[in-house]
PDB file of C-alpha atoms in Angstrom:
ATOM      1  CA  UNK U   1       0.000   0.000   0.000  1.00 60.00           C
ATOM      2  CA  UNK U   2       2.789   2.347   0.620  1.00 60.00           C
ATOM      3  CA  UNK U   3       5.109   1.577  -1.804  1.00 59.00           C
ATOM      4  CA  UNK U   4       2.092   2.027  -4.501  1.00 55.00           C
ATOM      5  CA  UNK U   5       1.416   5.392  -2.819  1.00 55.00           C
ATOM      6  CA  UNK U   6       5.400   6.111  -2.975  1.00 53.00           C
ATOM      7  CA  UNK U   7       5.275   5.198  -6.822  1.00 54.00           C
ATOM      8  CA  UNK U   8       2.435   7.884  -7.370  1.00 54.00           C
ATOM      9  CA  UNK U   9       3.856   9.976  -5.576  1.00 54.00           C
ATOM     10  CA  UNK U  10       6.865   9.912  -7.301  1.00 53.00           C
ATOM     11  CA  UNK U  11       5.289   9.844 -10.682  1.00 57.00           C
ATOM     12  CA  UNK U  12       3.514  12.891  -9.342  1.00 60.00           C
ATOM     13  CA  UNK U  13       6.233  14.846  -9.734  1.00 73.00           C
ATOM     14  CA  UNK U  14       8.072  13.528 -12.659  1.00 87.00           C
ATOM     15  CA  UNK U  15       8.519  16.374 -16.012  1.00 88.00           C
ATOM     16  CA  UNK U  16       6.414  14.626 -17.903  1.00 89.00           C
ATOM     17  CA  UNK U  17       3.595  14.801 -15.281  1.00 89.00           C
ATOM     18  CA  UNK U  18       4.202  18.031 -14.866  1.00 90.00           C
ATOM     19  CA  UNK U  19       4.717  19.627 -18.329  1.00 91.00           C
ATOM     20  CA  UNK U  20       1.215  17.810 -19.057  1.00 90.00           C
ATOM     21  CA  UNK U  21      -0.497  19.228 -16.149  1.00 90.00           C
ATOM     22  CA  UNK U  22       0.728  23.021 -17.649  1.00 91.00           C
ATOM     23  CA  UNK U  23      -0.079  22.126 -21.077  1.00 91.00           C
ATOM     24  CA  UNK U  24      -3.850  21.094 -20.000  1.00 92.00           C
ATOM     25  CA  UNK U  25      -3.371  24.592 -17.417  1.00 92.00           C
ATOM     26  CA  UNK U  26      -2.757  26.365 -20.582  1.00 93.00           C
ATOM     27  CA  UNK U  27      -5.850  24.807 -23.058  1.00 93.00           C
ATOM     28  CA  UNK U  28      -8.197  25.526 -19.876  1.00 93.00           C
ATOM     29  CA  UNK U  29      -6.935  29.225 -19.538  1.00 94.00           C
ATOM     30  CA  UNK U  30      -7.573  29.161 -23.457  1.00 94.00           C
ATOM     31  CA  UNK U  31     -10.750  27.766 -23.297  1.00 94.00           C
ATOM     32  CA  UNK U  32     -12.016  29.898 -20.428  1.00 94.00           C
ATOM     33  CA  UNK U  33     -10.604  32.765 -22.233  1.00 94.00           C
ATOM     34  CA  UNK U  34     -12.275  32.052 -25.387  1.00 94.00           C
ATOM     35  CA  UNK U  35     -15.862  31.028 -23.813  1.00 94.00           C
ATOM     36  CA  UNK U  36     -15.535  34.205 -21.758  1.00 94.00           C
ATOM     37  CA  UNK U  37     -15.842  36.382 -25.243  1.00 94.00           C
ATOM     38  CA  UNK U  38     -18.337  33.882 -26.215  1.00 94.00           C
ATOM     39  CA  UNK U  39     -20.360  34.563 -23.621  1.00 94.00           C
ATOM     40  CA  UNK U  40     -20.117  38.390 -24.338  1.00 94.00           C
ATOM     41  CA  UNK U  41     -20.766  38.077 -28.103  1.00 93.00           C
ATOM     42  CA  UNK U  42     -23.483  36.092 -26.953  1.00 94.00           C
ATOM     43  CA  UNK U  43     -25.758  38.280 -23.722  1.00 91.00           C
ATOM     44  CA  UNK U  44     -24.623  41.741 -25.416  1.00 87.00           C
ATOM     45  CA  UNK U  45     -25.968  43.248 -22.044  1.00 92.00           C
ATOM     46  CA  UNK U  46     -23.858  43.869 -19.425  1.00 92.00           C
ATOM     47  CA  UNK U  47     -26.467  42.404 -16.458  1.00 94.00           C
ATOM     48  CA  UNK U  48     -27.267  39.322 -18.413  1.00 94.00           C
ATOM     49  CA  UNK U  49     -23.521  39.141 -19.216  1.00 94.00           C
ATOM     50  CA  UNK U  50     -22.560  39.282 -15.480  1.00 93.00           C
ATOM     51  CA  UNK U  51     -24.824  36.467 -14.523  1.00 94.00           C
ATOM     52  CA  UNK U  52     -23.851  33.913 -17.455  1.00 94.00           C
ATOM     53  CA  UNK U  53     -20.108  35.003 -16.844  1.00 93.00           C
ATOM     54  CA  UNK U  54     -20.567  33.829 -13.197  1.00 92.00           C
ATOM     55  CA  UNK U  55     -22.266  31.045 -14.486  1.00 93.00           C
ATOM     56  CA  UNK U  56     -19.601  29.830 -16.307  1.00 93.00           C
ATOM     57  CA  UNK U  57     -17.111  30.648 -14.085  1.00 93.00           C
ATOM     58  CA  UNK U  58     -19.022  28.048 -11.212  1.00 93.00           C
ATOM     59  CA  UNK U  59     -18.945  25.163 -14.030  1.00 92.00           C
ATOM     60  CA  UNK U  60     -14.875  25.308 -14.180  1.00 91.00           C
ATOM     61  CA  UNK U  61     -14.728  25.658 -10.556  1.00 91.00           C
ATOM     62  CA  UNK U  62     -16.620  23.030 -10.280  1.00 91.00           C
ATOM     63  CA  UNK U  63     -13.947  20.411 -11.766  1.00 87.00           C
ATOM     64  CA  UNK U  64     -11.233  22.627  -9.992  1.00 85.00           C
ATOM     65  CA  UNK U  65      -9.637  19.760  -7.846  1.00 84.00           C
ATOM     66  CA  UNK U  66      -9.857  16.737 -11.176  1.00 83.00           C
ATOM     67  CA  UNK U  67      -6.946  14.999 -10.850  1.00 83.00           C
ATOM     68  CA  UNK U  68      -6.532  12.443 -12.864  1.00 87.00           C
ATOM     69  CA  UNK U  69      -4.991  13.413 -16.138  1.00 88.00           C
ATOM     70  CA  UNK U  70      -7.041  11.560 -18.400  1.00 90.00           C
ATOM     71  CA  UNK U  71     -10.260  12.204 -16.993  1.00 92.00           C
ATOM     72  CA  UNK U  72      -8.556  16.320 -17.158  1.00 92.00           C
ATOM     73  CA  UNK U  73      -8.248  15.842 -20.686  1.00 92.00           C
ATOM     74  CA  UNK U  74     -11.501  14.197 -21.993  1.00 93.00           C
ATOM     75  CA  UNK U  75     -13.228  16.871 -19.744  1.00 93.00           C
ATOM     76  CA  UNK U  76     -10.551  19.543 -21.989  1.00 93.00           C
ATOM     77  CA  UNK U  77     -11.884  17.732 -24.915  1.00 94.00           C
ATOM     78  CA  UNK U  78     -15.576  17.875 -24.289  1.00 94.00           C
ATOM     79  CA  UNK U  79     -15.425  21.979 -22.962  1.00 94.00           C
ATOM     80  CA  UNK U  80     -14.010  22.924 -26.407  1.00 94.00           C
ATOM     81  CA  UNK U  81     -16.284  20.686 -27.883  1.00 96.00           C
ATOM     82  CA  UNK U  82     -19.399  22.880 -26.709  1.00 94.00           C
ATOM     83  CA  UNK U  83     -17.371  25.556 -27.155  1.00 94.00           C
ATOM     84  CA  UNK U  84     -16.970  24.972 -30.938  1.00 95.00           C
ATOM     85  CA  UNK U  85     -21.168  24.462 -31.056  1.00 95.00           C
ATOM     86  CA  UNK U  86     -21.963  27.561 -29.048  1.00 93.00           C
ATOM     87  CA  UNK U  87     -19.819  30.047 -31.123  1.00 93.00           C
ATOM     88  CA  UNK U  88     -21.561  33.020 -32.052  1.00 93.00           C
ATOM     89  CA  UNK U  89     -21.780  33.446 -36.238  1.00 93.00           C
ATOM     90  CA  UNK U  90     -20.973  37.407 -35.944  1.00 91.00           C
ATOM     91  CA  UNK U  91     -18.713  37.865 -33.045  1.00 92.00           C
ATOM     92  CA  UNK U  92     -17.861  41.368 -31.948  1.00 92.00           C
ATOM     93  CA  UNK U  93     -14.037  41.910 -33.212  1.00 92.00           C
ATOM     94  CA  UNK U  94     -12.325  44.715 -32.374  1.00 91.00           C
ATOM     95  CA  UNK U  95     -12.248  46.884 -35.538  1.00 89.00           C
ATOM     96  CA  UNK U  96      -8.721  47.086 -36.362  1.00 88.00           C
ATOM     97  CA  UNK U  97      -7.950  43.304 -35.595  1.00 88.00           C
ATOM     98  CA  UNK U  98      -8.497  41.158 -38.763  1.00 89.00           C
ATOM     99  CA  UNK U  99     -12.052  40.347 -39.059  1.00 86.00           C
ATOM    100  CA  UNK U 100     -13.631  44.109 -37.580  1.00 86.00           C
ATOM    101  CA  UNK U 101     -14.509  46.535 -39.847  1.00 88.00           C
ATOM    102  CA  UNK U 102     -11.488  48.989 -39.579  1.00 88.00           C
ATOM    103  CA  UNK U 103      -8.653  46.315 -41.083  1.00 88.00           C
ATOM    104  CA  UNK U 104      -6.422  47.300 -43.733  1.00 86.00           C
ATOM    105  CA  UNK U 105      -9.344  49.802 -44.780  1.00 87.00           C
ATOM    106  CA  UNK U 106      -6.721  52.404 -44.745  1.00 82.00           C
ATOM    107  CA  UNK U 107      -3.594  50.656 -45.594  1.00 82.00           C
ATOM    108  CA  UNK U 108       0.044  53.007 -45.274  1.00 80.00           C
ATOM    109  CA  UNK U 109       0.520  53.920 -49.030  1.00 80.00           C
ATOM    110  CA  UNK U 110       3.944  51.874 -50.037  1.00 85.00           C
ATOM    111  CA  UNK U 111       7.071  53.482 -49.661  1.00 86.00           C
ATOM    112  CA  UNK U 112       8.996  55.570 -52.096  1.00 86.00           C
ATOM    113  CA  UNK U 113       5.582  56.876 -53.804  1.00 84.00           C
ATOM    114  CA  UNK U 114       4.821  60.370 -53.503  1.00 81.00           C
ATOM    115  CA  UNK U 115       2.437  62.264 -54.530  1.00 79.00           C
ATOM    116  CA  UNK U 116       3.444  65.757 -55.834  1.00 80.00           C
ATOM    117  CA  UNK U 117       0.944  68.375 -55.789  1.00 82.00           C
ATOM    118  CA  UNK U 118       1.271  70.619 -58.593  1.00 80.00           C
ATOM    119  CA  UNK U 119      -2.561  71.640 -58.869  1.00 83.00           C
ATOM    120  CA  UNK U 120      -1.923  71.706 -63.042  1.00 80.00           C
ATOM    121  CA  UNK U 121      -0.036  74.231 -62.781  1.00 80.00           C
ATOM    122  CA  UNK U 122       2.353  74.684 -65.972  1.00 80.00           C
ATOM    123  CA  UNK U 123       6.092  74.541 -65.838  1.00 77.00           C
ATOM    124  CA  UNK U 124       6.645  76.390 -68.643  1.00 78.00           C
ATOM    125  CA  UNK U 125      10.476  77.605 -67.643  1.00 71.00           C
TER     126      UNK U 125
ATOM    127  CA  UNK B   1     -21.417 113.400 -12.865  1.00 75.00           C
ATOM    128  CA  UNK B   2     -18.229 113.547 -10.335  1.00 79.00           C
ATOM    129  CA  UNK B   3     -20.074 111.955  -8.197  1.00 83.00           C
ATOM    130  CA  UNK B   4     -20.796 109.116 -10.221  1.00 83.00           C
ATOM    131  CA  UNK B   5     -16.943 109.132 -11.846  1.00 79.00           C
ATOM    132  CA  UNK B   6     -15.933 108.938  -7.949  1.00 78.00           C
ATOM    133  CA  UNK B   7     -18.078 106.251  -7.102  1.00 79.00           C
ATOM    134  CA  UNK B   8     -17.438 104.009 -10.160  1.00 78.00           C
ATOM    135  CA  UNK B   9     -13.777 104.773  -9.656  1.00 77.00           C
ATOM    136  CA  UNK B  10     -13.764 103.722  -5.912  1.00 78.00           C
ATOM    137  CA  UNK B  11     -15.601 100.311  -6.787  1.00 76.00           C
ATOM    138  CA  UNK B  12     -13.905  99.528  -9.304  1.00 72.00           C
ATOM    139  CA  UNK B  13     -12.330  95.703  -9.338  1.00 72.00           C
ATOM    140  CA  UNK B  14      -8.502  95.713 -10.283  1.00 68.00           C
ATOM    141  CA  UNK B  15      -7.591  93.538 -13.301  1.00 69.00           C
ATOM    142  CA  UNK B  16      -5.324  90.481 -11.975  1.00 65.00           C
ATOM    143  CA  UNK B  17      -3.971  88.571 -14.458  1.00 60.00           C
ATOM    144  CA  UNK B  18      -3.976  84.816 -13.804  1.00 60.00           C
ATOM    145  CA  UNK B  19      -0.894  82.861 -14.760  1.00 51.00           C
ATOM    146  CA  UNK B  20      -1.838  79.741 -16.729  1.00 54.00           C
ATOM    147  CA  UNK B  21      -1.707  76.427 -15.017  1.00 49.00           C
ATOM    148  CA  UNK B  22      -0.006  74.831 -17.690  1.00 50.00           C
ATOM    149  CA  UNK B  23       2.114  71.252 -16.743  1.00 50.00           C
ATOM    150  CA  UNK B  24       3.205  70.165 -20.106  1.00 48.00           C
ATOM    151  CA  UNK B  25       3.097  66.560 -19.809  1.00 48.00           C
ATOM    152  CA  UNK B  26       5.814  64.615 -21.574  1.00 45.00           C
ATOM    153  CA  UNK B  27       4.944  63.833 -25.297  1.00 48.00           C
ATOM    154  CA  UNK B  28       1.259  64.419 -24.391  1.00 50.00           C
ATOM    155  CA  UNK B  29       0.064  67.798 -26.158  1.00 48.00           C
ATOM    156  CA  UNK B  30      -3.289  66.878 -27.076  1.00 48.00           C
ATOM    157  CA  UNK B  31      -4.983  68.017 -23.781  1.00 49.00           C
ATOM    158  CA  UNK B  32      -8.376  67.542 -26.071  1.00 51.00           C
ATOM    159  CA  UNK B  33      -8.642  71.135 -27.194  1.00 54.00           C
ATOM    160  CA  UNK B  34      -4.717  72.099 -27.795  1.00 65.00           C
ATOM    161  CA  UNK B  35      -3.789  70.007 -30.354  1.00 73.00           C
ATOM    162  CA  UNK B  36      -5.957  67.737 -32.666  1.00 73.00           C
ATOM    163  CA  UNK B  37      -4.475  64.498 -34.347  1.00 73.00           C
ATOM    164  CA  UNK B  38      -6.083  63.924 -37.916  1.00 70.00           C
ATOM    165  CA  UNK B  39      -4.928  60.570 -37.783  1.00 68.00           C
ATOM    166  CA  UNK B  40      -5.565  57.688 -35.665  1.00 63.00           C
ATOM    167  CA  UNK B  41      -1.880  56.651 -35.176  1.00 64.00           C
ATOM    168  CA  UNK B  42      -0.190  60.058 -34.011  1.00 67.00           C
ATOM    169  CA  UNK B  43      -1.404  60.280 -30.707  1.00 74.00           C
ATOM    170  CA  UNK B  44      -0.511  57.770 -27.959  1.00 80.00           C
ATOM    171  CA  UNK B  45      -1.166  57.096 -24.587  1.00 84.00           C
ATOM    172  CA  UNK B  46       1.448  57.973 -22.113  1.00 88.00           C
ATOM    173  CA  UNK B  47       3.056  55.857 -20.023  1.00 90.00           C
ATOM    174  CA  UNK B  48       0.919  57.653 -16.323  1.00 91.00           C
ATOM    175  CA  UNK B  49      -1.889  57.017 -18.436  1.00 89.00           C
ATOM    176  CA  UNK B  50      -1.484  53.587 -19.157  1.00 92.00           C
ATOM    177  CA  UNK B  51      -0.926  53.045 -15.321  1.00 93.00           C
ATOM    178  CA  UNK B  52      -3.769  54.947 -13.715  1.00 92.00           C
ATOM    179  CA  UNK B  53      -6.374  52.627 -16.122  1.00 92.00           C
ATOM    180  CA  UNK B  54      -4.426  49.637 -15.609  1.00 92.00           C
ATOM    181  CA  UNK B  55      -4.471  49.936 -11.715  1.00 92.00           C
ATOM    182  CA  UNK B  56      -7.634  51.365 -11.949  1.00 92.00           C
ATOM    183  CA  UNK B  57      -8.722  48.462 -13.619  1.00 91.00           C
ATOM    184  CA  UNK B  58      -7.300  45.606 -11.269  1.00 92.00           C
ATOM    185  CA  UNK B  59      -8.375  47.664  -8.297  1.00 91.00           C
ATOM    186  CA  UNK B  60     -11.847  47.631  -9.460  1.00 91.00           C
ATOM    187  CA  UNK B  61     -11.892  43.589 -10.055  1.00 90.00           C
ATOM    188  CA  UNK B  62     -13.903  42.327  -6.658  1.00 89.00           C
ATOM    189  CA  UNK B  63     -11.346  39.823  -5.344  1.00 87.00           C
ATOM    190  CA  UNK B  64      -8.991  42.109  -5.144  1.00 88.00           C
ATOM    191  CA  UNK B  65      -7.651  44.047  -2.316  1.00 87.00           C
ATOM    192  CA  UNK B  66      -7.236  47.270  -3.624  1.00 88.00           C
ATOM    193  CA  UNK B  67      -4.683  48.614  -1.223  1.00 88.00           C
ATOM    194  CA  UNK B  68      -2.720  46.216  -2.369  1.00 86.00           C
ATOM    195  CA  UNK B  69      -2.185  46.942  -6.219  1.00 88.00           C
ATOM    196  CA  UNK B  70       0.642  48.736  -7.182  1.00 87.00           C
ATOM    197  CA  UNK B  71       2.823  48.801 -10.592  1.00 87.00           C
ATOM    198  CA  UNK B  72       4.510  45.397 -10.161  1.00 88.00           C
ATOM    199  CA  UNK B  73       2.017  43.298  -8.561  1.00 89.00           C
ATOM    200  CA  UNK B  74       1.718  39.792  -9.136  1.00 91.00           C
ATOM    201  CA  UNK B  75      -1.646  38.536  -9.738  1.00 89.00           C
ATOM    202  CA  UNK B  76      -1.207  34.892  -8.068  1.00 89.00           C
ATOM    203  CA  UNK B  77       1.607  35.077  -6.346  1.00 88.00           C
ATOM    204  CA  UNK B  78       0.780  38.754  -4.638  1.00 87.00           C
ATOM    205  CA  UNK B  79      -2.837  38.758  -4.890  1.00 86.00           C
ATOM    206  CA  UNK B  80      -3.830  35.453  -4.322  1.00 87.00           C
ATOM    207  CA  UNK B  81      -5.930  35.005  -7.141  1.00 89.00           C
ATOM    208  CA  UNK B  82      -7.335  32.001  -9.197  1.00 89.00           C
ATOM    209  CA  UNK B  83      -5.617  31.647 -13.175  1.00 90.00           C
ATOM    210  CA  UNK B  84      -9.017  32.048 -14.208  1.00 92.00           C
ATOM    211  CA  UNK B  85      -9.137  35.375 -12.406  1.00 92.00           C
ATOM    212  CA  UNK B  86      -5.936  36.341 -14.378  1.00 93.00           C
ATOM    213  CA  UNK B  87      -8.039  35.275 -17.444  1.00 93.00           C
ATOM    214  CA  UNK B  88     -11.128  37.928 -16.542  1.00 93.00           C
ATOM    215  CA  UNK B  89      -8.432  40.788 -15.640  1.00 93.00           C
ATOM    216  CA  UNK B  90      -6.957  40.231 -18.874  1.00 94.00           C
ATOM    217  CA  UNK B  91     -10.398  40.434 -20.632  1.00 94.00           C
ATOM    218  CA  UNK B  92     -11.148  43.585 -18.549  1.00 93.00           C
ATOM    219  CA  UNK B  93      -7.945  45.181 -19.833  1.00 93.00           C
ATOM    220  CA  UNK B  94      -8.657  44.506 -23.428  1.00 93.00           C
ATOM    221  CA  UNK B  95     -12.309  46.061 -22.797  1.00 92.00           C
ATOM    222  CA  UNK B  96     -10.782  48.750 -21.162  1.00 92.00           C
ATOM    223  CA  UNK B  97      -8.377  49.558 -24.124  1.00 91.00           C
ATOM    224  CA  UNK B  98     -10.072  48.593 -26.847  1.00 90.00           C
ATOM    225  CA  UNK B  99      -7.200  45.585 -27.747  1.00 91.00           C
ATOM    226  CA  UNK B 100      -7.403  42.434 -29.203  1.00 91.00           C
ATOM    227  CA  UNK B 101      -4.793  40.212 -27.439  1.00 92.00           C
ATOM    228  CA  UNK B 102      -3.599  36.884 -29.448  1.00 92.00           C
ATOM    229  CA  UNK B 103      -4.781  34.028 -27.012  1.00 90.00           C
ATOM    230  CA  UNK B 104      -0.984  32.643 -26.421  1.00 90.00           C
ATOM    231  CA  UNK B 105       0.133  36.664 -25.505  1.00 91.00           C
ATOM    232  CA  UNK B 106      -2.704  37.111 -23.405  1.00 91.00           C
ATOM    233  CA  UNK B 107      -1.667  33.986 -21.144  1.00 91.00           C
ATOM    234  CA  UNK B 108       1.446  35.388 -20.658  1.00 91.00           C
ATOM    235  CA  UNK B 109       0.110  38.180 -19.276  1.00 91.00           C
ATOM    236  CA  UNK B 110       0.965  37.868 -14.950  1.00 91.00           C
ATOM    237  CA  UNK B 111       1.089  40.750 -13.753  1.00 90.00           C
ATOM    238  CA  UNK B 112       0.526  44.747 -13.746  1.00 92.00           C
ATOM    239  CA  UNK B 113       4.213  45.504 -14.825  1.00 92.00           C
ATOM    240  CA  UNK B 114       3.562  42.907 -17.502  1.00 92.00           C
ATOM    241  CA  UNK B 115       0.113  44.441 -18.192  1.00 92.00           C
ATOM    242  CA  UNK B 116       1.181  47.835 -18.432  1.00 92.00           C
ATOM    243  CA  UNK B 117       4.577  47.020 -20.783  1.00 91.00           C
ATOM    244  CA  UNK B 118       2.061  45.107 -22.882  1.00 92.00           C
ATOM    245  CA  UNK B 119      -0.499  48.007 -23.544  1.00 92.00           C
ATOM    246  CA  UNK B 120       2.441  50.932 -23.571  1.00 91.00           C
ATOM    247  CA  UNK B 121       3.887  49.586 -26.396  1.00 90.00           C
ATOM    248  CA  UNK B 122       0.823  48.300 -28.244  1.00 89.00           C
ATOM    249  CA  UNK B 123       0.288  50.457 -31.210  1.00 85.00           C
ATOM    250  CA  UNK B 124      -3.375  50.547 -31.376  1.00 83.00           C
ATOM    251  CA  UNK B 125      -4.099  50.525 -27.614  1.00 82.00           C
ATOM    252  CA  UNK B 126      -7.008  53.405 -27.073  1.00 78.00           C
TER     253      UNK B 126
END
């Protein structure tokens, strides 16, 4: 019994466990991240915003303390799954970013061009 | 008629001139009404700026201890909060400028000095 506690323990803390453990971190930051907009695009009011934000913010806590890695992932799996059905079909991008209405509508003119403003008038010298 | 001269002389209010409270501020001439930008990419925030909304920001987020925000503050290790948390303060910050931060640069993001290096030297933060 101990010495199969001692192994887990030890494989707790082994790179690999660990470097796993950030890389799911990281996709669950992501995917919070990205479900957070989401949940903007999708309540455009701030109230109902606030109260589906919180919503979604009790659903991660609620597999907080998971901590077995493969149940993390298929849990990781299945979050960006719903995440991929809920998107919104007309999110709101900022409008410089690509995608909002402001990109490359006014693009810097290339360089070396220059326009010389003569207003017709005749160079007869 | 002397009377009257007297009297308006004896009331009258002497003309003080007011100096100008003028601070230039570094780089910053726009004021609103002293200098207008035709373009969208000659004026930029300036670095106090960038601060006061920053910290202005975190200090408004409700787990946080406002006190305890300054310029280089941690947001885990210092302020005890969640990486989730980090996640909303990061949203708040790109509400608050009007940014759109890649998804890998955004979870970078730790900490006010990190926030605040971020967004100074982000072209198109408003």
């Amino acid at each position: 019994m101990s010495a199969a506690a001692a192994a887990a323990a030890a494989a707790a803390t082994t790179a690999a466990y660990l470097a796993r453990r950030a890389a799911q971190k990281q996709r669950v930051r992501i995917l919070y991240r990205r479900a957070l907009k989401d949940t903007l695009n999708w309540a455009v009011h701030r109230h109902l915003f606030y109260q589906d934000a919180s919503d979604l913010r009790e659903r991660f806590d609620a597999n907080k303390n998971v901590e077995d890695l493969d149940t993390i992932d298929k849990m990781i799996a299945e979050g960006e799954a719903s995440y991929n059905k809920w998107r919104h079909p007309d999110p709101y991008i900022v409008p410089w970013a690509p995608g909002g209405s402001k990109f490359t509508r006014n693009p810097t003119p290339p360089e070396g061009i220059e326009i010389i403003y003569d207003y017709g008038r005749e160079d007869n010298a | 008629m002397a009377m009257r001269a007297a009297i308006l002389r004896h009331i009258r209010i002497p003309v003080r001139s007011y100096a100008l409270e003028f601070k230039p501020r570094e780089l910053n001439l726009s004021g609103g009404s002293l200098m207008r930008f035709m373009s969208s990419h000659d004026e930029h925030l300036t670095k106090e700026e960038v601060v006061e909304r920053v910290l202005s920001v975190v200090k408004s987020f409700p787990k946080v201890d406002p006190s305890a925000v300054t310029t280089d503050v941690h947001f885990q290790k210092d302020l005890g909060l969640d990486s989730l948390d980090n996640v909303e303060i990061v949203m708040a910050l790109e509400e608050e400028f009007k940014l759109e931060i890649p998804d890998l640069e955004a979870d970078k993001i730790d900490s006010t000095g990190l926030a605040i290096e971020y967004i100074y030297n982000h072209p198109m933060a408003g």
